[in-house]
Amino acid sequence: MVEKGAFTALVLNEADGKVSAFAETLDNDRLPDGDVTVAVKYSTLNYKDGMIVNGLGNLVRTYPHVPGIDFSGTVEESASPDYKPGDSVILTGWRVGETHWGGFATRARVKAEWLVPLPEGLSLQDAMSIGTAGFTAMLAVTALEAHGLKRGDGEVLVTGAAGGVGSVAVALLASLGYTVAASTGRKETHDYLKALGASVIIERQALETPPEGPLGKTRWAGAIDNVGGTTLASVLATLDRRASCAAVGLAAGPKLNTTVIPFLLRGINLLGIDSVLSPKPERLAAWKRLAEILPKDKIAAVTASASLADIPALSGKILQGEVRGRTVIDLAR
C-alpha cells in the first residue's frame, strides 16, 4: 500500500538514447508545480502516449518523466477558487504528459486552467473512455458542421476508423444521423465499425493512391482524417464541392503531396484540429455535447481496461495499429 505522502507512477528514464519505463513509488514533493492536486482515477492510452513511452518524436526533453496525456480524477488540494477538494475533473492536452508530468500516475499536480469539470451525465470512467481521442473527434465533427456539413449531404468519410479518434468519430457521426463511411486496413474490424454505426466500409488501399490527376470523382460530403500522407491527398481530391476535411492525425506521415486545384475549383476546406491548446470555452462546449449525444453503450463496448503495468507493452502495440478502439488505464488496478 502506498503511503499518504507518496504516489505510484510510470516513470520514464533515458540512457544512451534509449527510454525505459517502470512503475515507481515517488514522494509527493516530486510532483511538478501547479495549483491543483488531483487523485487520478483513470487515464487512457493514445497514439501520442505510445510515441512518448517509446521515446519517439522528441516529445519529451527532460527525464525522468511521467507520461499520460489525459486523466480524470478528484481534486485533493486546490489553491484555485475554481476548484475545491472532492470536485471531479478532466484534463486533456496542454502538453501534459509531454513537457509536464501526466496522468500515468495515481496523483497529478497541474494548473487550474488546464482542467474542466466533469460534465453531468458522465462518470470519471466514461470521461476516459472518451478521453483525448473522443474530445478530438468532437472538435472535428463540430468544425465540419460549422463549415456547412448537414445531415443528408452524403457520405462522411472517417479514415483510420478503428483507432481511438476514428472509433469515437464514427459513433458520433452515426448518432447525429450522418451516413458514415469508415476506412480501415484491417478486415477483422469491419463488424466492429458497423456496430459503431458505419454504413459503408472502405478498404484502406483504395485511398492510399491519389487520383492520377489533381481531381478525382467527387464522393465525400465531409471527412475526418487520422492518417495524413497520400490518404489525405486522395481525400482532398475527391471531396464534394464546398466540402471540408478535418485533419486530426498523421499515422502515415506528416508530408502532404497535393495541389491547390481542389481548393480553387471545388472550394474545399482543409481544417486543422488542435485539441492540445484549444481554449476553455471550446473545451466546455465539446465535453457538454459529448455527454449529451455520444452513445456511451457503444463506446463502453469497444473500451478495454488496463493497468499501469500494462502500458509499456500496449504502447508498442498501438504504434503498430494493433490496439482497437479505446483503452482506459485504471489507476486502482
mmCIF file of C-alpha atoms in Angstrom:
data_model
loop_
_atom_site.group_PDB
_atom_site.id
_atom_site.type_symbol
_atom_site.label_atom_id
_atom_site.label_comp_id
_atom_site.label_asym_id
_atom_site.label_seq_id
_atom_site.Cartn_x
_atom_site.Cartn_y
_atom_site.Cartn_z
ATOM 1 C CA MET A 1 0.000 0.000 0.000
ATOM 2 C CA VAL A 2 1.334 3.433 -0.966
ATOM 3 C CA GLU A 3 1.793 5.875 1.913
ATOM 4 C CA LYS A 4 -0.329 9.043 2.035
ATOM 5 C CA GLY A 5 2.659 11.227 1.192
ATOM 6 C CA ALA A 6 3.567 9.184 -1.866
ATOM 7 C CA PHE A 7 2.110 8.095 -5.191
ATOM 8 C CA THR A 8 2.687 5.439 -7.837
ATOM 9 C CA ALA A 9 3.675 6.434 -11.371
ATOM 10 C CA LEU A 10 5.020 5.034 -14.598
ATOM 11 C CA VAL A 11 8.412 6.727 -14.781
ATOM 12 C CA LEU A 12 10.416 7.102 -17.984
ATOM 13 C CA ASN A 13 14.196 7.310 -17.860
ATOM 14 C CA GLU A 14 16.598 7.848 -20.740
ATOM 15 C CA ALA A 15 20.104 6.423 -21.113
ATOM 16 C CA ASP A 16 22.256 6.228 -24.252
ATOM 17 C CA GLY A 17 19.332 7.327 -26.386
ATOM 18 C CA LYS A 18 17.026 4.577 -25.130
ATOM 19 C CA VAL A 19 13.943 5.143 -22.986
ATOM 20 C CA SER A 20 12.878 2.689 -20.268
ATOM 21 C CA ALA A 21 9.570 2.636 -18.394
ATOM 22 C CA PHE A 22 8.980 1.231 -14.906
ATOM 23 C CA ALA A 23 6.342 1.741 -12.201
ATOM 24 C CA GLU A 24 7.810 3.500 -9.169
ATOM 25 C CA THR A 25 6.656 4.902 -5.843
ATOM 26 C CA LEU A 26 7.530 8.602 -5.537
ATOM 27 C CA ASP A 27 7.229 11.139 -2.729
ATOM 28 C CA ASN A 28 4.652 13.888 -3.203
ATOM 29 C CA ASP A 29 7.399 16.511 -3.232
ATOM 30 C CA ARG A 30 8.405 15.154 -6.653
ATOM 31 C CA LEU A 31 5.156 16.461 -8.153
ATOM 32 C CA PRO A 32 5.621 19.428 -10.516
ATOM 33 C CA ASP A 33 4.370 22.945 -9.866
ATOM 34 C CA GLY A 34 0.651 23.632 -10.111
ATOM 35 C CA ASP A 35 -2.229 24.978 -8.063
ATOM 36 C CA VAL A 36 -4.461 21.881 -8.116
ATOM 37 C CA THR A 37 -3.518 18.374 -6.952
ATOM 38 C CA VAL A 38 -5.687 15.592 -8.337
ATOM 39 C CA ALA A 39 -6.126 11.987 -7.223
ATOM 40 C CA VAL A 40 -6.077 10.345 -10.643
ATOM 41 C CA LYS A 41 -8.643 7.590 -11.085
ATOM 42 C CA TYR A 42 -8.371 6.883 -14.815
ATOM 43 C CA SER A 43 -6.190 7.733 -17.788
ATOM 44 C CA THR A 44 -6.095 6.402 -21.354
ATOM 45 C CA LEU A 45 -3.655 5.111 -23.916
ATOM 46 C CA ASN A 46 -3.350 7.320 -27.001
ATOM 47 C CA TYR A 47 -1.114 7.108 -30.071
ATOM 48 C CA LYS A 48 0.929 10.016 -28.724
ATOM 49 C CA ASP A 49 1.386 8.124 -25.450
ATOM 50 C CA GLY A 50 2.786 5.233 -27.458
ATOM 51 C CA MET A 51 5.323 7.562 -29.050
ATOM 52 C CA ILE A 52 6.307 9.084 -25.703
ATOM 53 C CA VAL A 53 6.722 5.776 -23.857
ATOM 54 C CA ASN A 54 8.890 4.506 -26.710
ATOM 55 C CA GLY A 55 10.992 7.694 -26.838
ATOM 56 C CA LEU A 56 9.844 8.718 -30.317
ATOM 57 C CA GLY A 57 9.240 12.138 -31.831
ATOM 58 C CA ASN A 58 11.423 14.071 -29.395
ATOM 59 C CA LEU A 59 8.237 14.931 -27.494
ATOM 60 C CA VAL A 60 9.889 14.666 -24.075
ATOM 61 C CA ARG A 61 13.011 16.722 -23.462
ATOM 62 C CA THR A 62 13.617 16.157 -19.740
ATOM 63 C CA TYR A 63 13.909 12.866 -17.837
ATOM 64 C CA PRO A 64 12.844 11.316 -15.525
ATOM 65 C CA HIS A 65 9.326 11.870 -16.798
ATOM 66 C CA VAL A 66 5.780 10.691 -16.059
ATOM 67 C CA PRO A 67 3.750 10.298 -19.285
ATOM 68 C CA GLY A 68 -0.012 10.212 -19.859
ATOM 69 C CA ILE A 69 -1.616 12.992 -21.910
ATOM 70 C CA ASP A 70 -5.025 12.868 -20.200
ATOM 71 C CA PHE A 71 -6.708 11.829 -16.967
ATOM 72 C CA SER A 72 -9.834 12.082 -14.832
ATOM 73 C CA GLY A 73 -9.991 12.194 -11.062
ATOM 74 C CA THR A 74 -10.981 14.107 -7.953
ATOM 75 C CA VAL A 75 -9.386 17.222 -6.536
ATOM 76 C CA GLU A 76 -7.346 16.632 -3.357
ATOM 77 C CA GLU A 77 -5.917 20.112 -2.828
ATOM 78 C CA SER A 78 -6.580 23.409 -4.575
ATOM 79 C CA ALA A 79 -5.153 26.906 -4.382
ATOM 80 C CA SER A 80 -7.595 27.998 -7.091
ATOM 81 C CA PRO A 81 -11.078 29.418 -6.406
ATOM 82 C CA ASP A 82 -12.353 27.410 -9.378
ATOM 83 C CA TYR A 83 -11.971 24.009 -7.697
ATOM 84 C CA LYS A 84 -12.350 22.554 -4.229
ATOM 85 C CA PRO A 85 -11.438 19.146 -2.746
ATOM 86 C CA GLY A 86 -13.805 16.455 -3.951
ATOM 87 C CA ASP A 87 -14.560 18.070 -7.336
ATOM 88 C CA SER A 88 -14.488 15.669 -10.283
ATOM 89 C CA VAL A 89 -12.290 16.943 -13.127
ATOM 90 C CA ILE A 90 -10.917 16.053 -16.550
ATOM 91 C CA LEU A 91 -7.651 17.028 -18.183
ATOM 92 C CA THR A 92 -6.692 16.679 -21.832
ATOM 93 C CA GLY A 93 -3.935 18.464 -23.726
ATOM 94 C CA TRP A 94 -1.821 21.429 -22.638
ATOM 95 C CA ARG A 95 1.237 19.247 -23.330
ATOM 96 C CA VAL A 96 0.675 17.425 -20.054
ATOM 97 C CA GLY A 97 2.430 14.071 -20.384
ATOM 98 C CA GLU A 98 4.974 15.756 -22.691
ATOM 99 C CA THR A 99 6.513 18.809 -21.009
ATOM 100 C CA HIS A 100 4.601 18.421 -17.720
ATOM 101 C CA TRP A 101 4.166 15.209 -15.734
ATOM 102 C CA GLY A 102 0.980 13.468 -16.746
ATOM 103 C CA GLY A 103 -1.761 11.016 -15.962
ATOM 104 C CA PHE A 104 0.030 7.656 -15.770
ATOM 105 C CA ALA A 105 0.183 8.116 -12.015
ATOM 106 C CA THR A 106 -2.123 7.950 -9.020
ATOM 107 C CA ARG A 107 -1.588 11.660 -8.353
ATOM 108 C CA ALA A 108 -1.014 14.704 -10.565
ATOM 109 C CA ARG A 109 -0.457 18.406 -9.952
ATOM 110 C CA VAL A 110 -1.457 20.844 -12.697
ATOM 111 C CA LYS A 111 -2.633 24.374 -13.391
ATOM 112 C CA ALA A 112 -6.295 25.012 -12.680
ATOM 113 C CA GLU A 113 -6.902 26.488 -16.134
ATOM 114 C CA TRP A 114 -5.967 23.158 -17.712
ATOM 115 C CA LEU A 115 -8.861 21.365 -16.028
ATOM 116 C CA VAL A 116 -12.540 21.162 -16.919
ATOM 117 C CA PRO A 117 -15.305 19.997 -14.565
ATOM 118 C CA LEU A 118 -16.735 16.550 -15.223
ATOM 119 C CA PRO A 119 -19.969 17.226 -17.131
ATOM 120 C CA GLU A 120 -23.285 15.965 -15.845
ATOM 121 C CA GLY A 121 -24.135 12.558 -17.279
ATOM 122 C CA LEU A 122 -20.574 11.218 -17.369
ATOM 123 C CA SER A 123 -18.665 9.193 -14.785
ATOM 124 C CA LEU A 124 -14.907 9.543 -14.375
ATOM 125 C CA GLN A 125 -14.525 6.235 -16.210
ATOM 126 C CA ASP A 126 -16.831 7.404 -19.022
ATOM 127 C CA ALA A 127 -14.692 10.515 -19.397
ATOM 128 C CA MET A 128 -11.591 8.462 -20.083
ATOM 129 C CA SER A 129 -13.433 6.020 -22.330
ATOM 130 C CA ILE A 130 -13.838 9.194 -24.377
ATOM 131 C CA GLY A 131 -10.511 10.807 -23.456
ATOM 132 C CA THR A 132 -8.341 12.907 -25.729
ATOM 133 C CA ALA A 133 -9.406 10.794 -28.708
ATOM 134 C CA GLY A 134 -13.107 11.438 -28.199
ATOM 135 C CA PHE A 135 -12.562 15.090 -27.384
ATOM 136 C CA THR A 136 -10.592 15.465 -30.622
ATOM 137 C CA ALA A 137 -13.311 13.664 -32.573
ATOM 138 C CA MET A 138 -15.938 16.018 -31.147
ATOM 139 C CA LEU A 139 -13.887 19.059 -32.156
ATOM 140 C CA ALA A 140 -13.597 17.627 -35.670
ATOM 141 C CA VAL A 141 -17.332 16.994 -36.027
ATOM 142 C CA THR A 142 -18.130 20.469 -34.707
ATOM 143 C CA ALA A 143 -15.687 22.043 -37.177
ATOM 144 C CA LEU A 144 -17.251 20.174 -40.118
ATOM 145 C CA GLU A 145 -20.712 21.332 -39.089
ATOM 146 C CA ALA A 146 -19.510 24.911 -38.633
ATOM 147 C CA HIS A 147 -18.285 24.769 -42.242
ATOM 148 C CA GLY A 148 -21.609 23.639 -43.622
ATOM 149 C CA LEU A 149 -21.907 19.858 -43.186
ATOM 150 C CA LYS A 150 -25.547 18.836 -42.811
ATOM 151 C CA ARG A 151 -27.384 15.539 -42.469
ATOM 152 C CA GLY A 152 -28.441 14.246 -45.841
ATOM 153 C CA ASP A 153 -25.488 15.783 -47.711
ATOM 154 C CA GLY A 154 -23.974 12.370 -48.445
ATOM 155 C CA GLU A 155 -21.265 10.095 -47.073
ATOM 156 C CA VAL A 156 -18.889 11.362 -44.398
ATOM 157 C CA LEU A 157 -15.563 9.538 -44.504
ATOM 158 C CA VAL A 158 -13.518 8.617 -41.427
ATOM 159 C CA THR A 159 -10.011 7.314 -42.154
ATOM 160 C CA GLY A 160 -8.102 5.240 -39.622
ATOM 161 C CA ALA A 161 -11.571 4.455 -38.347
ATOM 162 C CA ALA A 162 -10.690 1.583 -35.992
ATOM 163 C CA GLY A 163 -8.329 3.706 -33.901
ATOM 164 C CA GLY A 164 -9.253 5.790 -30.886
ATOM 165 C CA VAL A 165 -10.249 9.034 -32.616
ATOM 166 C CA GLY A 166 -11.746 7.177 -35.557
ATOM 167 C CA SER A 167 -13.909 4.915 -33.413
ATOM 168 C CA VAL A 168 -15.463 7.790 -31.496
ATOM 169 C CA ALA A 169 -15.850 9.838 -34.691
ATOM 170 C CA VAL A 170 -17.810 7.004 -36.336
ATOM 171 C CA ALA A 171 -20.080 6.672 -33.286
ATOM 172 C CA LEU A 172 -20.607 10.431 -33.016
ATOM 173 C CA LEU A 173 -21.406 10.960 -36.685
ATOM 174 C CA ALA A 174 -23.782 7.990 -36.764
ATOM 175 C CA SER A 175 -25.579 9.173 -33.605
ATOM 176 C CA LEU A 176 -26.077 12.571 -35.256
ATOM 177 C CA GLY A 177 -27.685 10.961 -38.281
ATOM 178 C CA TYR A 178 -24.852 11.141 -40.813
ATOM 179 C CA THR A 179 -24.072 8.387 -43.295
ATOM 180 C CA VAL A 180 -20.618 7.208 -42.250
ATOM 181 C CA ALA A 181 -18.028 5.566 -44.500
ATOM 182 C CA ALA A 182 -15.293 4.022 -42.344
ATOM 183 C CA SER A 183 -11.874 3.348 -43.841
ATOM 184 C CA THR A 184 -9.649 0.639 -42.374
ATOM 185 C CA GLY A 185 -6.906 -1.717 -43.440
ATOM 186 C CA ARG A 186 -7.970 -4.439 -41.013
ATOM 187 C CA LYS A 187 -10.707 -6.788 -42.223
ATOM 188 C CA GLU A 188 -11.295 -8.069 -38.700
ATOM 189 C CA THR A 189 -12.625 -4.615 -37.717
ATOM 190 C CA HIS A 190 -15.439 -4.465 -40.287
ATOM 191 C CA ASP A 191 -18.150 -5.787 -37.950
ATOM 192 C CA TYR A 192 -16.759 -3.639 -35.136
ATOM 193 C CA LEU A 193 -17.108 -0.481 -37.244
ATOM 194 C CA LYS A 194 -20.598 -1.390 -38.393
ATOM 195 C CA ALA A 195 -21.604 -1.859 -34.758
ATOM 196 C CA LEU A 196 -20.403 1.685 -34.096
ATOM 197 C CA GLY A 197 -22.658 2.956 -36.870
ATOM 198 C CA ALA A 198 -20.667 2.801 -40.106
ATOM 199 C CA SER A 199 -22.856 2.271 -43.171
ATOM 200 C CA VAL A 200 -20.006 1.597 -45.606
ATOM 201 C CA ILE A 201 -16.536 0.094 -45.171
ATOM 202 C CA ILE A 202 -13.764 1.491 -47.383
ATOM 203 C CA GLU A 203 -10.584 -0.543 -47.756
ATOM 204 C CA ARG A 204 -7.539 1.492 -46.803
ATOM 205 C CA GLN A 205 -5.784 0.583 -50.047
ATOM 206 C CA ALA A 206 -8.476 2.384 -52.043
ATOM 207 C CA LEU A 207 -7.331 5.684 -50.518
ATOM 208 C CA GLU A 208 -3.582 5.125 -50.457
ATOM 209 C CA THR A 209 -3.062 6.262 -54.053
ATOM 210 C CA PRO A 210 -4.430 9.677 -55.084
ATOM 211 C CA PRO A 211 -6.138 10.044 -58.486
ATOM 212 C CA GLU A 212 -3.776 10.370 -61.456
ATOM 213 C CA GLY A 213 -4.798 13.985 -61.974
ATOM 214 C CA PRO A 214 -5.342 16.769 -59.440
ATOM 215 C CA LEU A 215 -9.056 15.914 -59.176
ATOM 216 C CA GLY A 216 -10.940 12.665 -58.736
ATOM 217 C CA LYS A 217 -14.612 11.873 -58.890
ATOM 218 C CA THR A 218 -16.391 13.633 -56.036
ATOM 219 C CA ARG A 219 -17.738 11.389 -53.300
ATOM 220 C CA TRP A 220 -17.340 12.705 -49.751
ATOM 221 C CA ALA A 221 -19.670 15.266 -48.159
ATOM 222 C CA GLY A 222 -17.064 15.619 -45.427
ATOM 223 C CA ALA A 223 -14.170 13.728 -43.892
ATOM 224 C CA ILE A 224 -12.214 13.240 -40.692
ATOM 225 C CA ASP A 225 -8.670 12.110 -41.483
ATOM 226 C CA ASN A 226 -6.457 10.362 -38.929
ATOM 227 C CA VAL A 227 -3.843 9.221 -41.441
ATOM 228 C CA GLY A 228 -2.299 12.107 -43.379
ATOM 229 C CA GLY A 229 0.140 11.473 -46.238
ATOM 230 C CA THR A 230 -1.191 10.083 -49.505
ATOM 231 C CA THR A 231 -4.508 9.157 -47.900
ATOM 232 C CA LEU A 232 -5.240 12.790 -47.063
ATOM 233 C CA ALA A 233 -4.207 13.832 -50.582
ATOM 234 C CA SER A 234 -6.652 11.288 -52.014
ATOM 235 C CA VAL A 235 -9.460 12.513 -49.759
ATOM 236 C CA LEU A 236 -8.915 16.145 -50.730
ATOM 237 C CA ALA A 237 -9.091 15.268 -54.432
ATOM 238 C CA THR A 238 -12.462 13.529 -54.008
ATOM 239 C CA LEU A 239 -14.347 15.869 -51.645
ATOM 240 C CA ASP A 240 -17.652 17.255 -52.879
ATOM 241 C CA ARG A 241 -17.844 20.929 -53.824
ATOM 242 C CA ARG A 242 -17.568 23.188 -50.772
ATOM 243 C CA ALA A 243 -16.984 20.152 -48.539
ATOM 244 C CA SER A 244 -14.422 20.031 -45.732
ATOM 245 C CA CYS A 245 -11.911 17.585 -44.302
ATOM 246 C CA ALA A 246 -10.874 17.833 -40.651
ATOM 247 C CA ALA A 247 -7.250 16.700 -40.229
ATOM 248 C CA VAL A 248 -6.579 15.167 -36.809
ATOM 249 C CA GLY A 249 -3.657 12.747 -37.252
ATOM 250 C CA LEU A 250 -0.616 11.653 -39.221
ATOM 251 C CA ALA A 251 -0.327 7.896 -38.754
ATOM 252 C CA ALA A 252 1.007 7.559 -42.317
ATOM 253 C CA GLY A 253 3.345 10.541 -42.049
ATOM 254 C CA PRO A 254 3.328 14.350 -41.908
ATOM 255 C CA LYS A 255 4.023 15.150 -45.564
ATOM 256 C CA LEU A 256 1.182 16.151 -47.890
ATOM 257 C CA ASN A 257 1.810 15.967 -51.634
ATOM 258 C CA THR A 258 -1.144 17.611 -53.356
ATOM 259 C CA THR A 259 -2.141 20.656 -55.407
ATOM 260 C CA VAL A 260 -4.255 23.731 -54.764
ATOM 261 C CA ILE A 261 -6.626 22.789 -57.603
ATOM 262 C CA PRO A 262 -9.306 21.098 -55.430
ATOM 263 C CA PHE A 263 -9.343 24.224 -53.282
ATOM 264 C CA LEU A 264 -9.676 26.551 -56.271
ATOM 265 C CA LEU A 265 -12.048 24.586 -58.498
ATOM 266 C CA ARG A 266 -14.222 22.959 -55.839
ATOM 267 C CA GLY A 267 -13.863 25.391 -52.944
ATOM 268 C CA ILE A 268 -12.983 22.667 -50.449
ATOM 269 C CA ASN A 269 -11.644 23.288 -46.952
ATOM 270 C CA LEU A 270 -8.850 21.592 -45.014
ATOM 271 C CA LEU A 271 -9.499 22.131 -41.313
ATOM 272 C CA GLY A 272 -6.702 21.617 -38.794
ATOM 273 C CA ILE A 273 -7.909 20.340 -35.422
ATOM 274 C CA ASP A 274 -5.818 21.382 -32.419
ATOM 275 C CA SER A 275 -7.030 19.596 -29.310
ATOM 276 C CA VAL A 276 -3.907 20.362 -27.268
ATOM 277 C CA LEU A 277 -4.272 24.122 -26.799
ATOM 278 C CA SER A 278 -7.971 24.585 -27.541
ATOM 279 C CA PRO A 279 -9.457 27.395 -25.402
ATOM 280 C CA LYS A 280 -11.587 26.759 -22.326
ATOM 281 C CA PRO A 281 -14.990 27.723 -23.848
ATOM 282 C CA GLU A 282 -14.383 25.325 -26.738
ATOM 283 C CA ARG A 283 -13.471 22.562 -24.295
ATOM 284 C CA LEU A 284 -16.538 23.074 -22.142
ATOM 285 C CA ALA A 285 -18.828 23.058 -25.173
ATOM 286 C CA ALA A 286 -17.233 19.890 -26.570
ATOM 287 C CA TRP A 287 -17.485 17.964 -23.300
ATOM 288 C CA LYS A 288 -21.082 19.087 -22.770
ATOM 289 C CA ARG A 289 -22.011 17.865 -26.234
ATOM 290 C CA LEU A 290 -20.152 14.577 -25.749
ATOM 291 C CA ALA A 291 -22.116 13.952 -22.565
ATOM 292 C CA GLU A 292 -25.372 14.658 -24.393
ATOM 293 C CA ILE A 293 -25.029 12.812 -27.697
ATOM 294 C CA LEU A 294 -22.301 10.167 -27.544
ATOM 295 C CA PRO A 295 -23.796 6.655 -27.263
ATOM 296 C CA LYS A 296 -21.965 5.559 -24.109
ATOM 297 C CA ASP A 297 -23.052 1.945 -24.548
ATOM 298 C CA LYS A 298 -21.305 1.746 -27.925
ATOM 299 C CA ILE A 299 -18.122 3.300 -26.572
ATOM 300 C CA ALA A 300 -18.166 1.048 -23.494
ATOM 301 C CA ALA A 301 -18.456 -1.968 -25.795
ATOM 302 C CA VAL A 302 -15.223 -1.018 -27.608
ATOM 303 C CA THR A 303 -13.265 0.024 -24.494
ATOM 304 C CA ALA A 304 -10.728 -2.223 -22.796
ATOM 305 C CA SER A 305 -9.341 -1.765 -19.289
ATOM 306 C CA ALA A 306 -5.640 -1.978 -18.451
ATOM 307 C CA SER A 307 -3.300 -1.273 -15.554
ATOM 308 C CA LEU A 308 -0.221 0.896 -15.177
ATOM 309 C CA ALA A 309 1.929 -2.221 -15.618
ATOM 310 C CA ASP A 310 0.310 -2.970 -18.981
ATOM 311 C CA ILE A 311 1.292 0.349 -20.569
ATOM 312 C CA PRO A 312 4.823 -0.489 -21.846
ATOM 313 C CA ALA A 313 3.576 -3.476 -23.853
ATOM 314 C CA LEU A 314 0.429 -1.719 -25.080
ATOM 315 C CA SER A 315 2.378 1.371 -26.135
ATOM 316 C CA GLY A 316 4.249 -0.679 -28.714
ATOM 317 C CA LYS A 317 1.062 -2.299 -29.979
ATOM 318 C CA ILE A 318 -0.759 0.992 -30.506
ATOM 319 C CA LEU A 319 2.065 2.233 -32.737
ATOM 320 C CA GLN A 320 1.676 -0.902 -34.871
ATOM 321 C CA GLY A 321 -2.073 -0.385 -35.241
ATOM 322 C CA GLU A 322 -2.787 -3.404 -33.046
ATOM 323 C CA VAL A 323 -4.947 -1.597 -30.478
ATOM 324 C CA ARG A 324 -8.591 -1.277 -31.482
ATOM 325 C CA GLY A 325 -10.956 1.297 -30.023
ATOM 326 C CA ARG A 326 -10.267 2.749 -26.600
ATOM 327 C CA THR A 327 -8.062 1.619 -23.711
ATOM 328 C CA VAL A 328 -8.738 3.008 -20.243
ATOM 329 C CA ILE A 329 -5.927 2.879 -17.694
ATOM 330 C CA ASP A 330 -7.452 2.112 -14.278
ATOM 331 C CA LEU A 331 -5.070 3.504 -11.674
ATOM 332 C CA ALA A 332 -6.671 1.356 -8.956
ATOM 333 C CA ARG A 333 -5.637 -1.894 -10.668
#
